[in-house]
Amino acid sequence: MIRNVHERRLRARAADVAPLLRELASDNDRVWPRDRWPAMKLSNGVTPGSTGGHGFVRYTVEGVDGHSVIFRFDETIGLRGTHSFELENTADGGCVLRHVLEGESLGAMKLGWPLVVRPLHDALVEDGLDNAAREVDGERLEKRPLSLYVRILRHGLNLVRQPPKVTPRGQRAVGDLVASAVAGIGVMHVLWGAGVTTWPGTDTRSLAERVVGGSTFPSPGACYVVAGLLGTASALMTMRSRVVDPKTFALSHLGTKTVGSVLLVRGLGGMVVSTLGLLDETAAFRRANLALYSPLCIALGAGAFWSSRRTGERA
């Protein structure tokens, strides 16, 4: 079960703050932080039965009274339950504005809620409560800085929301070249795992010394897992320049960016590690890493990023 609560003490009474809640999703909405988050939109304003949401989050207005507004989630988004704004008077003559989300996550949202949705939700709601404090109490609050993790999530979602565009021929050629190289490396892992070849070594030990940097080569299962990941990466990069379905394009576009990032980190990190001798690597691996493995990863990573630049016409 999920129970997520955010609240803010205000100096005004609940009856004086209630009009702000009734203005949610309107042109005069002064609470919802639509300046940097998806705007709340409702088919008939804050009235029972009105439908809408913000971003991919869909809900229906379930109840409205003088001190609260309750929204019930559309379960197709993976949440069953409600979120609400509530007002409660306090003994000092002010009130508490509280946002409460209660329910349970369904399906993929069991992972999506803690990893993605909750951090974004928490940041959005705190921005909204800041807006209320500015409006009601006249507080001069600076815009709340977003955490690095939230900024990364927002950037990823922006990539996902971008519509497909036709990839220019040159970028597609580079993407195909990178995808082919990654697939080829995956095939080599399959051959190593199956024991078909020990190239570029002469036996398993020399293969480990040249490719892994130690005396023991990974198990066949580990080779197959790496091959599967490389095959998936190759497929995503190949699809990215060819699909027009928005959801498939979003997945392949984000996947290509991720592959490029991983390759660049591997390449640059490998150069630093082998140059400075930070790990106990064999001499054969260090030479090959500096001359081939790391430069190749850097080139492939740069190629993946270049091939996924947002140019061209919308598909």
PDB file of C-alpha atoms in Angstrom:
ATOM      1  CA  MET A   1       0.000   0.000   0.000  1.00  0.00           C
ATOM      2  CA  ILE A   2       1.057   3.561  -0.684  1.00  0.00           C
ATOM      3  CA  ARG A   3       0.452   6.528   1.589  1.00  0.00           C
ATOM      4  CA  ASN A   4       2.296   9.656   0.536  1.00  0.00           C
ATOM      5  CA  VAL A   5       1.660  12.889   2.475  1.00  0.00           C
ATOM      6  CA  HIS A   6       2.944  16.437   1.965  1.00  0.00           C
ATOM      7  CA  GLU A   7       1.679  19.403   3.971  1.00  0.00           C
ATOM      8  CA  ARG A   8       2.297  23.090   4.505  1.00  0.00           C
ATOM      9  CA  ARG A   9       1.219  25.346   7.394  1.00  0.00           C
ATOM     10  CA  LEU A  10      -0.432  28.557   6.239  1.00  0.00           C
ATOM     11  CA  ARG A  11      -1.387  31.623   8.247  1.00  0.00           C
ATOM     12  CA  ALA A  12      -4.875  31.946   6.697  1.00  0.00           C
ATOM     13  CA  ARG A  13      -7.966  30.011   7.743  1.00  0.00           C
ATOM     14  CA  ALA A  14      -9.135  27.069   5.676  1.00  0.00           C
ATOM     15  CA  ALA A  15     -12.193  28.986   4.424  1.00  0.00           C
ATOM     16  CA  ASP A  16      -9.896  31.637   2.967  1.00  0.00           C
ATOM     17  CA  VAL A  17      -7.653  29.092   1.218  1.00  0.00           C
ATOM     18  CA  ALA A  18     -10.465  26.898  -0.157  1.00  0.00           C
ATOM     19  CA  PRO A  19     -11.037  29.115  -3.251  1.00  0.00           C
ATOM     20  CA  LEU A  20      -7.540  28.210  -4.432  1.00  0.00           C
ATOM     21  CA  LEU A  21      -8.531  24.553  -4.577  1.00  0.00           C
ATOM     22  CA  ARG A  22     -11.650  25.318  -6.578  1.00  0.00           C
ATOM     23  CA  GLU A  23      -9.469  27.105  -9.153  1.00  0.00           C
ATOM     24  CA  LEU A  24      -7.328  24.025  -9.870  1.00  0.00           C
ATOM     25  CA  ALA A  25      -7.003  23.288 -13.621  1.00  0.00           C
ATOM     26  CA  SER A  26      -8.510  26.670 -14.507  1.00  0.00           C
ATOM     27  CA  ASP A  27      -6.889  29.590 -16.301  1.00  0.00           C
ATOM     28  CA  ASN A  28      -6.605  31.244 -12.878  1.00  0.00           C
ATOM     29  CA  ASP A  29      -4.943  28.241 -11.198  1.00  0.00           C
ATOM     30  CA  ARG A  30      -2.471  29.666  -8.689  1.00  0.00           C
ATOM     31  CA  VAL A  31      -1.436  26.427  -6.961  1.00  0.00           C
ATOM     32  CA  TRP A  32      -0.557  23.830  -9.576  1.00  0.00           C
ATOM     33  CA  PRO A  33       3.110  24.383 -10.657  1.00  0.00           C
ATOM     34  CA  ARG A  34       2.439  24.350 -14.383  1.00  0.00           C
ATOM     35  CA  ASP A  35       5.466  26.545 -15.059  1.00  0.00           C
ATOM     36  CA  ARG A  36       7.759  23.516 -14.950  1.00  0.00           C
ATOM     37  CA  TRP A  37       5.414  20.507 -14.654  1.00  0.00           C
ATOM     38  CA  PRO A  38       2.620  19.187 -16.903  1.00  0.00           C
ATOM     39  CA  ALA A  39      -0.500  21.277 -16.292  1.00  0.00           C
ATOM     40  CA  MET A  40      -3.520  19.779 -14.587  1.00  0.00           C
ATOM     41  CA  LYS A  41      -6.401  19.658 -17.068  1.00  0.00           C
ATOM     42  CA  LEU A  42      -9.998  18.729 -16.228  1.00  0.00           C
ATOM     43  CA  SER A  43     -12.934  18.392 -18.598  1.00  0.00           C
ATOM     44  CA  ASN A  44     -15.298  20.388 -16.378  1.00  0.00           C
ATOM     45  CA  GLY A  45     -13.134  22.007 -13.744  1.00  0.00           C
ATOM     46  CA  VAL A  46     -13.218  20.948 -10.120  1.00  0.00           C
ATOM     47  CA  THR A  47     -16.666  19.355 -10.149  1.00  0.00           C
ATOM     48  CA  PRO A  48     -17.567  15.732  -9.364  1.00  0.00           C
ATOM     49  CA  GLY A  49     -17.275  13.519 -12.426  1.00  0.00           C
ATOM     50  CA  SER A  50     -14.870  15.845 -14.236  1.00  0.00           C
ATOM     51  CA  THR A  51     -12.090  13.837 -15.916  1.00  0.00           C
ATOM     52  CA  GLY A  52      -8.544  14.677 -16.881  1.00  0.00           C
ATOM     53  CA  GLY A  53      -5.113  14.588 -15.317  1.00  0.00           C
ATOM     54  CA  HIS A  54      -1.570  15.829 -15.741  1.00  0.00           C
ATOM     55  CA  GLY A  55       0.987  14.228 -18.020  1.00  0.00           C
ATOM     56  CA  PHE A  56       0.312  10.494 -18.229  1.00  0.00           C
ATOM     57  CA  VAL A  57      -1.501  10.495 -14.848  1.00  0.00           C
ATOM     58  CA  ARG A  58      -5.264  10.256 -15.414  1.00  0.00           C
ATOM     59  CA  TYR A  59      -8.000  10.681 -12.809  1.00  0.00           C
ATOM     60  CA  THR A  60     -11.582  11.762 -12.126  1.00  0.00           C
ATOM     61  CA  VAL A  61     -12.829  14.282  -9.580  1.00  0.00           C
ATOM     62  CA  GLU A  62     -14.569  12.088  -7.013  1.00  0.00           C
ATOM     63  CA  GLY A  63     -15.554  14.573  -4.339  1.00  0.00           C
ATOM     64  CA  VAL A  64     -15.502  18.283  -3.571  1.00  0.00           C
ATOM     65  CA  ASP A  65     -16.482  20.088  -0.372  1.00  0.00           C
ATOM     66  CA  GLY A  66     -15.475  23.242   1.417  1.00  0.00           C
ATOM     67  CA  HIS A  67     -12.182  21.844   2.646  1.00  0.00           C
ATOM     68  CA  SER A  68     -11.060  19.168   0.177  1.00  0.00           C
ATOM     69  CA  VAL A  69     -10.889  17.970  -3.416  1.00  0.00           C
ATOM     70  CA  ILE A  70     -10.536  14.219  -4.035  1.00  0.00           C
ATOM     71  CA  PHE A  71      -9.373  12.664  -7.306  1.00  0.00           C
ATOM     72  CA  ARG A  72      -9.634   8.943  -8.117  1.00  0.00           C
ATOM     73  CA  PHE A  73      -6.955   7.464 -10.381  1.00  0.00           C
ATOM     74  CA  ASP A  74      -7.735   5.741 -13.643  1.00  0.00           C
ATOM     75  CA  GLU A  75      -6.327   2.264 -12.934  1.00  0.00           C
ATOM     76  CA  THR A  76      -4.912   1.964 -16.452  1.00  0.00           C
ATOM     77  CA  ILE A  77      -1.941   4.064 -15.298  1.00  0.00           C
ATOM     78  CA  GLY A  78      -1.036   1.410 -12.726  1.00  0.00           C
ATOM     79  CA  LEU A  79      -2.393   3.085  -9.601  1.00  0.00           C
ATOM     80  CA  ARG A  80      -5.570   2.182  -7.721  1.00  0.00           C
ATOM     81  CA  GLY A  81      -6.647   4.784  -5.199  1.00  0.00           C
ATOM     82  CA  THR A  82      -6.932   8.543  -4.766  1.00  0.00           C
ATOM     83  CA  HIS A  83      -4.974  11.712  -4.372  1.00  0.00           C
ATOM     84  CA  SER A  84      -6.459  14.739  -2.676  1.00  0.00           C
ATOM     85  CA  PHE A  85      -5.898  18.264  -1.425  1.00  0.00           C
ATOM     86  CA  GLU A  86      -7.181  18.803   2.120  1.00  0.00           C
ATOM     87  CA  LEU A  87      -7.449  21.831   4.411  1.00  0.00           C
ATOM     88  CA  GLU A  88      -7.483  21.626   8.205  1.00  0.00           C
ATOM     89  CA  ASN A  89      -7.742  24.569  10.600  1.00  0.00           C
ATOM     90  CA  THR A  90      -5.152  24.831  13.366  1.00  0.00           C
ATOM     91  CA  ALA A  91      -5.407  26.223  16.882  1.00  0.00           C
ATOM     92  CA  ASP A  92      -3.178  29.207  16.092  1.00  0.00           C
ATOM     93  CA  GLY A  93      -5.684  30.657  13.620  1.00  0.00           C
ATOM     94  CA  GLY A  94      -4.072  29.239  10.492  1.00  0.00           C
ATOM     95  CA  CYS A  95      -4.535  26.008   8.596  1.00  0.00           C
ATOM     96  CA  VAL A  96      -2.666  23.101   7.075  1.00  0.00           C
ATOM     97  CA  LEU A  97      -2.831  22.446   3.340  1.00  0.00           C
ATOM     98  CA  ARG A  98      -2.171  18.774   2.852  1.00  0.00           C
ATOM     99  CA  HIS A  99      -1.799  16.591  -0.247  1.00  0.00           C
ATOM    100  CA  VAL A 100      -2.434  12.886   0.332  1.00  0.00           C
ATOM    101  CA  LEU A 101      -1.949  10.030  -2.126  1.00  0.00           C
ATOM    102  CA  GLU A 102      -3.320   6.686  -0.982  1.00  0.00           C
ATOM    103  CA  GLY A 103      -3.691   3.432  -2.868  1.00  0.00           C
ATOM    104  CA  GLU A 104      -1.731   0.565  -4.328  1.00  0.00           C
ATOM    105  CA  SER A 105       0.512   0.131  -7.329  1.00  0.00           C
ATOM    106  CA  LEU A 106      -0.389  -2.347 -10.058  1.00  0.00           C
ATOM    107  CA  GLY A 107       1.751  -4.248 -12.541  1.00  0.00           C
ATOM    108  CA  ALA A 108       4.816  -2.372 -13.777  1.00  0.00           C
ATOM    109  CA  MET A 109       3.962   0.520 -11.454  1.00  0.00           C
ATOM    110  CA  LYS A 110       5.184  -1.607  -8.529  1.00  0.00           C
ATOM    111  CA  LEU A 111       8.662  -0.700  -9.757  1.00  0.00           C
ATOM    112  CA  GLY A 112       7.688   2.524 -11.514  1.00  0.00           C
ATOM    113  CA  TRP A 113       6.278   4.144  -8.372  1.00  0.00           C
ATOM    114  CA  PRO A 114       9.391   3.994  -6.139  1.00  0.00           C
ATOM    115  CA  LEU A 115      11.933   4.439  -8.929  1.00  0.00           C
ATOM    116  CA  VAL A 116      10.330   7.068 -11.167  1.00  0.00           C
ATOM    117  CA  VAL A 117       6.880   8.335 -10.212  1.00  0.00           C
ATOM    118  CA  ARG A 118       7.326   9.030  -6.493  1.00  0.00           C
ATOM    119  CA  PRO A 119      10.428  11.264  -6.851  1.00  0.00           C
ATOM    120  CA  LEU A 120       8.689  13.286  -9.573  1.00  0.00           C
ATOM    121  CA  HIS A 121       5.422  13.384  -7.605  1.00  0.00           C
ATOM    122  CA  ASP A 122       7.186  14.586  -4.440  1.00  0.00           C
ATOM    123  CA  ALA A 123       8.946  17.406  -6.297  1.00  0.00           C
ATOM    124  CA  LEU A 124       5.753  18.490  -8.082  1.00  0.00           C
ATOM    125  CA  VAL A 125       3.641  18.568  -4.910  1.00  0.00           C
ATOM    126  CA  GLU A 126       6.264  20.532  -2.964  1.00  0.00           C
ATOM    127  CA  ASP A 127       6.320  23.093  -5.790  1.00  0.00           C
ATOM    128  CA  GLY A 128       2.529  23.342  -5.547  1.00  0.00           C
ATOM    129  CA  LEU A 129       2.598  23.867  -1.790  1.00  0.00           C
ATOM    130  CA  ASP A 130       5.241  26.555  -2.275  1.00  0.00           C
ATOM    131  CA  ASN A 131       2.875  28.294  -4.693  1.00  0.00           C
ATOM    132  CA  ALA A 132       0.107  28.181  -2.113  1.00  0.00           C
ATOM    133  CA  ALA A 133       2.384  29.692   0.553  1.00  0.00           C
ATOM    134  CA  ARG A 134       3.368  32.491  -1.819  1.00  0.00           C
ATOM    135  CA  GLU A 135      -0.255  33.185  -2.711  1.00  0.00           C
ATOM    136  CA  VAL A 136      -1.798  32.986   0.768  1.00  0.00           C
ATOM    137  CA  ASP A 137       0.975  34.183   3.058  1.00  0.00           C
ATOM    138  CA  GLY A 138       2.823  36.400   0.603  1.00  0.00           C
ATOM    139  CA  GLU A 139       6.053  34.521   1.268  1.00  0.00           C
ATOM    140  CA  ARG A 140       8.964  35.262  -1.045  1.00  0.00           C
ATOM    141  CA  LEU A 141      10.074  31.696  -1.589  1.00  0.00           C
ATOM    142  CA  GLU A 142      12.807  30.974  -4.104  1.00  0.00           C
ATOM    143  CA  LYS A 143      11.949  28.311  -6.646  1.00  0.00           C
ATOM    144  CA  ARG A 144      12.805  24.975  -5.063  1.00  0.00           C
ATOM    145  CA  PRO A 145      15.890  23.391  -6.714  1.00  0.00           C
ATOM    146  CA  LEU A 146      15.257  19.975  -8.213  1.00  0.00           C
ATOM    147  CA  SER A 147      17.495  17.117  -7.129  1.00  0.00           C
ATOM    148  CA  LEU A 148      19.953  15.626  -9.618  1.00  0.00           C
ATOM    149  CA  TYR A 149      17.912  12.406  -9.741  1.00  0.00           C
ATOM    150  CA  VAL A 150      14.699  14.288 -10.535  1.00  0.00           C
ATOM    151  CA  ARG A 151      16.472  16.300 -13.245  1.00  0.00           C
ATOM    152  CA  ILE A 152      17.732  13.057 -14.807  1.00  0.00           C
ATOM    153  CA  LEU A 153      14.223  11.569 -14.723  1.00  0.00           C
ATOM    154  CA  ARG A 154      12.726  14.690 -16.308  1.00  0.00           C
ATOM    155  CA  HIS A 155      15.335  14.616 -19.053  1.00  0.00           C
ATOM    156  CA  GLY A 156      14.587  10.960 -19.731  1.00  0.00           C
ATOM    157  CA  LEU A 157      10.860  11.618 -19.911  1.00  0.00           C
ATOM    158  CA  ASN A 158      11.445  14.543 -22.270  1.00  0.00           C
ATOM    159  CA  LEU A 159      13.318  12.163 -24.572  1.00  0.00           C
ATOM    160  CA  VAL A 160      10.433   9.705 -24.397  1.00  0.00           C
ATOM    161  CA  ARG A 161       7.837  12.373 -25.210  1.00  0.00           C
ATOM    162  CA  GLN A 162       9.620  13.562 -28.330  1.00  0.00           C
ATOM    163  CA  PRO A 163       7.746  12.569 -31.517  1.00  0.00           C
ATOM    164  CA  PRO A 164       9.451  10.419 -34.175  1.00  0.00           C
ATOM    165  CA  LYS A 165      11.446  12.246 -36.822  1.00  0.00           C
ATOM    166  CA  VAL A 166      12.880  11.032 -40.074  1.00  0.00           C
ATOM    167  CA  THR A 167      16.571  10.237 -39.549  1.00  0.00           C
ATOM    168  CA  PRO A 168      18.839  11.726 -42.251  1.00  0.00           C
ATOM    169  CA  ARG A 169      20.666   9.184 -44.384  1.00  0.00           C
ATOM    170  CA  GLY A 170      24.107   9.995 -42.970  1.00  0.00           C
ATOM    171  CA  GLN A 171      22.978   9.591 -39.373  1.00  0.00           C
ATOM    172  CA  ARG A 172      21.202   6.358 -40.211  1.00  0.00           C
ATOM    173  CA  ALA A 173      24.383   4.994 -41.826  1.00  0.00           C
ATOM    174  CA  VAL A 174      26.417   5.840 -38.721  1.00  0.00           C
ATOM    175  CA  GLY A 175      23.762   4.296 -36.479  1.00  0.00           C
ATOM    176  CA  ASP A 176      23.731   1.119 -38.552  1.00  0.00           C
ATOM    177  CA  LEU A 177      27.524   0.932 -38.424  1.00  0.00           C
ATOM    178  CA  VAL A 178      27.535   1.270 -34.632  1.00  0.00           C
ATOM    179  CA  ALA A 179      24.698  -1.263 -34.296  1.00  0.00           C
ATOM    180  CA  SER A 180      26.568  -3.729 -36.531  1.00  0.00           C
ATOM    181  CA  ALA A 181      29.764  -3.348 -34.511  1.00  0.00           C
ATOM    182  CA  VAL A 182      27.903  -3.885 -31.224  1.00  0.00           C
ATOM    183  CA  ALA A 183      26.135  -6.934 -32.681  1.00  0.00           C
ATOM    184  CA  GLY A 184      29.473  -8.299 -33.857  1.00  0.00           C
ATOM    185  CA  ILE A 185      30.924  -7.971 -30.351  1.00  0.00           C
ATOM    186  CA  GLY A 186      27.841  -9.817 -29.091  1.00  0.00           C
ATOM    187  CA  VAL A 187      28.434 -12.646 -31.571  1.00  0.00           C
ATOM    188  CA  MET A 188      32.021 -12.961 -30.313  1.00  0.00           C
ATOM    189  CA  HIS A 189      30.701 -13.413 -26.776  1.00  0.00           C
ATOM    190  CA  VAL A 190      28.421 -16.210 -27.996  1.00  0.00           C
ATOM    191  CA  LEU A 191      31.359 -17.927 -29.712  1.00  0.00           C
ATOM    192  CA  TRP A 192      33.512 -17.573 -26.599  1.00  0.00           C
ATOM    193  CA  GLY A 193      30.741 -18.896 -24.379  1.00  0.00           C
ATOM    194  CA  ALA A 194      30.160 -21.889 -26.651  1.00  0.00           C
ATOM    195  CA  GLY A 195      33.878 -22.634 -26.785  1.00  0.00           C
ATOM    196  CA  VAL A 196      33.971 -22.311 -30.570  1.00  0.00           C
ATOM    197  CA  THR A 197      37.009 -20.019 -30.530  1.00  0.00           C
ATOM    198  CA  THR A 198      39.569 -18.550 -28.151  1.00  0.00           C
ATOM    199  CA  TRP A 199      40.609 -15.740 -30.507  1.00  0.00           C
ATOM    200  CA  PRO A 200      42.375 -13.352 -29.926  1.00  0.00           C
ATOM    201  CA  GLY A 201      44.091 -15.767 -27.536  1.00  0.00           C
ATOM    202  CA  THR A 202      45.501 -19.204 -28.228  1.00  0.00           C
ATOM    203  CA  ASP A 203      43.723 -20.886 -25.314  1.00  0.00           C
ATOM    204  CA  THR A 204      41.224 -19.981 -22.580  1.00  0.00           C
ATOM    205  CA  ARG A 205      43.882 -18.573 -20.259  1.00  0.00           C
ATOM    206  CA  SER A 206      45.481 -16.327 -22.881  1.00  0.00           C
ATOM    207  CA  LEU A 207      41.994 -15.244 -23.990  1.00  0.00           C
ATOM    208  CA  ALA A 208      41.214 -14.172 -20.426  1.00  0.00           C
ATOM    209  CA  GLU A 209      44.529 -12.314 -20.182  1.00  0.00           C
ATOM    210  CA  ARG A 210      43.819 -10.375 -23.384  1.00  0.00           C
ATOM    211  CA  VAL A 211      40.056  -9.753 -23.034  1.00  0.00           C
ATOM    212  CA  VAL A 212      39.312  -9.752 -19.298  1.00  0.00           C
ATOM    213  CA  GLY A 213      42.623  -8.713 -17.787  1.00  0.00           C
ATOM    214  CA  GLY A 214      42.946 -11.757 -15.505  1.00  0.00           C
ATOM    215  CA  SER A 215      43.700 -15.456 -15.707  1.00  0.00           C
ATOM    216  CA  THR A 216      40.105 -16.771 -15.521  1.00  0.00           C
ATOM    217  CA  PHE A 217      37.579 -16.321 -18.307  1.00  0.00           C
ATOM    218  CA  PRO A 218      33.882 -15.743 -17.415  1.00  0.00           C
ATOM    219  CA  SER A 219      31.453 -18.666 -17.513  1.00  0.00           C
ATOM    220  CA  PRO A 220      29.430 -19.470 -20.656  1.00  0.00           C
ATOM    221  CA  GLY A 221      26.309 -18.143 -18.927  1.00  0.00           C
ATOM    222  CA  ALA A 222      27.969 -14.783 -18.268  1.00  0.00           C
ATOM    223  CA  CYS A 223      29.071 -14.617 -21.918  1.00  0.00           C
ATOM    224  CA  TYR A 224      25.516 -15.276 -23.091  1.00  0.00           C
ATOM    225  CA  VAL A 225      24.092 -12.593 -20.793  1.00  0.00           C
ATOM    226  CA  VAL A 226      26.539 -10.012 -22.171  1.00  0.00           C
ATOM    227  CA  ALA A 227      25.731 -11.165 -25.707  1.00  0.00           C
ATOM    228  CA  GLY A 228      22.006 -10.712 -24.999  1.00  0.00           C
ATOM    229  CA  LEU A 229      22.542  -7.185 -23.715  1.00  0.00           C
ATOM    230  CA  LEU A 230      24.672  -6.284 -26.726  1.00  0.00           C
ATOM    231  CA  GLY A 231      22.083  -7.777 -29.078  1.00  0.00           C
ATOM    232  CA  THR A 232      19.333  -5.746 -27.436  1.00  0.00           C
ATOM    233  CA  ALA A 233      21.446  -2.595 -27.717  1.00  0.00           C
ATOM    234  CA  SER A 234      22.056  -3.276 -31.404  1.00  0.00           C
ATOM    235  CA  ALA A 235      18.350  -3.847 -32.049  1.00  0.00           C
ATOM    236  CA  LEU A 236      17.358  -0.608 -30.306  1.00  0.00           C
ATOM    237  CA  MET A 237      19.834   1.412 -32.357  1.00  0.00           C
ATOM    238  CA  THR A 238      18.681  -0.236 -35.579  1.00  0.00           C
ATOM    239  CA  MET A 239      14.998   0.434 -34.803  1.00  0.00           C
ATOM    240  CA  ARG A 240      15.538   4.030 -33.774  1.00  0.00           C
ATOM    241  CA  SER A 241      16.026   5.345 -37.313  1.00  0.00           C
ATOM    242  CA  ARG A 242      13.276   3.238 -38.873  1.00  0.00           C
ATOM    243  CA  VAL A 243      10.159   3.250 -36.686  1.00  0.00           C
ATOM    244  CA  VAL A 244       7.362   5.814 -36.726  1.00  0.00           C
ATOM    245  CA  ASP A 245       5.212   4.391 -33.937  1.00  0.00           C
ATOM    246  CA  PRO A 246       5.628   6.932 -31.100  1.00  0.00           C
ATOM    247  CA  LYS A 247       5.975   4.409 -28.264  1.00  0.00           C
ATOM    248  CA  THR A 248       8.465   2.199 -30.104  1.00  0.00           C
ATOM    249  CA  PHE A 249      10.421   5.245 -31.222  1.00  0.00           C
ATOM    250  CA  ALA A 250      10.538   6.580 -27.651  1.00  0.00           C
ATOM    251  CA  LEU A 251      11.925   3.258 -26.392  1.00  0.00           C
ATOM    252  CA  SER A 252      14.535   2.948 -29.140  1.00  0.00           C
ATOM    253  CA  HIS A 253      15.541   6.633 -28.899  1.00  0.00           C
ATOM    254  CA  LEU A 254      16.078   6.446 -25.147  1.00  0.00           C
ATOM    255  CA  GLY A 255      17.795   3.071 -25.578  1.00  0.00           C
ATOM    256  CA  THR A 256      20.224   4.505 -28.126  1.00  0.00           C
ATOM    257  CA  LYS A 257      21.099   7.377 -25.793  1.00  0.00           C
ATOM    258  CA  THR A 258      21.638   4.884 -22.960  1.00  0.00           C
ATOM    259  CA  VAL A 259      23.863   2.664 -25.106  1.00  0.00           C
ATOM    260  CA  GLY A 260      25.912   5.687 -26.124  1.00  0.00           C
ATOM    261  CA  SER A 261      26.329   6.739 -22.490  1.00  0.00           C
ATOM    262  CA  VAL A 262      27.434   3.262 -21.377  1.00  0.00           C
ATOM    263  CA  LEU A 263      29.953   2.990 -24.209  1.00  0.00           C
ATOM    264  CA  LEU A 264      31.429   6.414 -23.489  1.00  0.00           C
ATOM    265  CA  VAL A 265      31.728   5.679 -19.775  1.00  0.00           C
ATOM    266  CA  ARG A 266      33.397   2.335 -20.554  1.00  0.00           C
ATOM    267  CA  GLY A 267      35.783   3.919 -23.037  1.00  0.00           C
ATOM    268  CA  LEU A 268      36.795   6.979 -21.030  1.00  0.00           C
ATOM    269  CA  GLY A 269      36.897   5.056 -17.763  1.00  0.00           C
ATOM    270  CA  GLY A 270      38.979   2.312 -19.340  1.00  0.00           C
ATOM    271  CA  MET A 271      41.488   4.830 -20.654  1.00  0.00           C
ATOM    272  CA  VAL A 272      41.912   6.370 -17.201  1.00  0.00           C
ATOM    273  CA  VAL A 273      42.142   3.043 -15.379  1.00  0.00           C
ATOM    274  CA  SER A 274      44.668   1.487 -17.744  1.00  0.00           C
ATOM    275  CA  THR A 275      46.739   4.657 -18.102  1.00  0.00           C
ATOM    276  CA  LEU A 276      47.071   5.136 -14.348  1.00  0.00           C
ATOM    277  CA  GLY A 277      47.260   1.417 -13.544  1.00  0.00           C
ATOM    278  CA  LEU A 278      44.406   1.619 -11.048  1.00  0.00           C
ATOM    279  CA  LEU A 279      43.491  -2.074 -11.354  1.00  0.00           C
ATOM    280  CA  ASP A 280      45.540  -5.263 -11.361  1.00  0.00           C
ATOM    281  CA  GLU A 281      45.319  -5.882 -15.114  1.00  0.00           C
ATOM    282  CA  THR A 282      47.513  -8.123 -17.220  1.00  0.00           C
ATOM    283  CA  ALA A 283      50.013  -6.361 -19.460  1.00  0.00           C
ATOM    284  CA  ALA A 284      48.334  -7.836 -22.548  1.00  0.00           C
ATOM    285  CA  PHE A 285      44.938  -6.460 -21.550  1.00  0.00           C
ATOM    286  CA  ARG A 286      46.339  -3.021 -20.673  1.00  0.00           C
ATOM    287  CA  ARG A 287      47.973  -2.715 -24.081  1.00  0.00           C
ATOM    288  CA  ALA A 288      44.847  -3.869 -25.905  1.00  0.00           C
ATOM    289  CA  ASN A 289      42.602  -1.664 -23.783  1.00  0.00           C
ATOM    290  CA  LEU A 290      44.610   1.473 -24.508  1.00  0.00           C
ATOM    291  CA  ALA A 291      45.124   0.695 -28.198  1.00  0.00           C
ATOM    292  CA  LEU A 292      41.757  -0.830 -29.134  1.00  0.00           C
ATOM    293  CA  TYR A 293      39.023  -1.530 -26.557  1.00  0.00           C
ATOM    294  CA  SER A 294      38.663   1.912 -24.972  1.00  0.00           C
ATOM    295  CA  PRO A 295      39.112   3.934 -28.182  1.00  0.00           C
ATOM    296  CA  LEU A 296      36.570   1.664 -29.903  1.00  0.00           C
ATOM    297  CA  CYS A 297      34.047   2.183 -27.098  1.00  0.00           C
ATOM    298  CA  ILE A 298      34.544   5.955 -27.270  1.00  0.00           C
ATOM    299  CA  ALA A 299      34.074   5.938 -31.052  1.00  0.00           C
ATOM    300  CA  LEU A 300      30.969   3.739 -30.862  1.00  0.00           C
ATOM    301  CA  GLY A 301      29.488   5.808 -28.027  1.00  0.00           C
ATOM    302  CA  ALA A 302      30.051   9.047 -29.920  1.00  0.00           C
ATOM    303  CA  GLY A 303      28.557   7.453 -33.022  1.00  0.00           C
ATOM    304  CA  ALA A 304      25.455   6.344 -31.110  1.00  0.00           C
ATOM    305  CA  PHE A 305      24.902   9.872 -29.820  1.00  0.00           C
ATOM    306  CA  TRP A 306      25.523  11.484 -33.195  1.00  0.00           C
ATOM    307  CA  SER A 307      23.175   9.087 -34.971  1.00  0.00           C
ATOM    308  CA  SER A 308      20.368   9.945 -32.537  1.00  0.00           C
ATOM    309  CA  ARG A 309      20.585  13.736 -32.851  1.00  0.00           C
ATOM    310  CA  ARG A 310      17.154  15.340 -33.209  1.00  0.00           C
ATOM    311  CA  THR A 311      17.324  16.533 -36.807  1.00  0.00           C
ATOM    312  CA  GLY A 312      15.100  15.884 -39.802  1.00  0.00           C
ATOM    313  CA  GLU A 313      11.382  16.240 -40.372  1.00  0.00           C
ATOM    314  CA  ARG A 314       8.686  14.753 -38.158  1.00  0.00           C
ATOM    315  CA  ALA A 315       7.728  11.278 -39.340  1.00  0.00           C
TER     316      ALA A 315
END
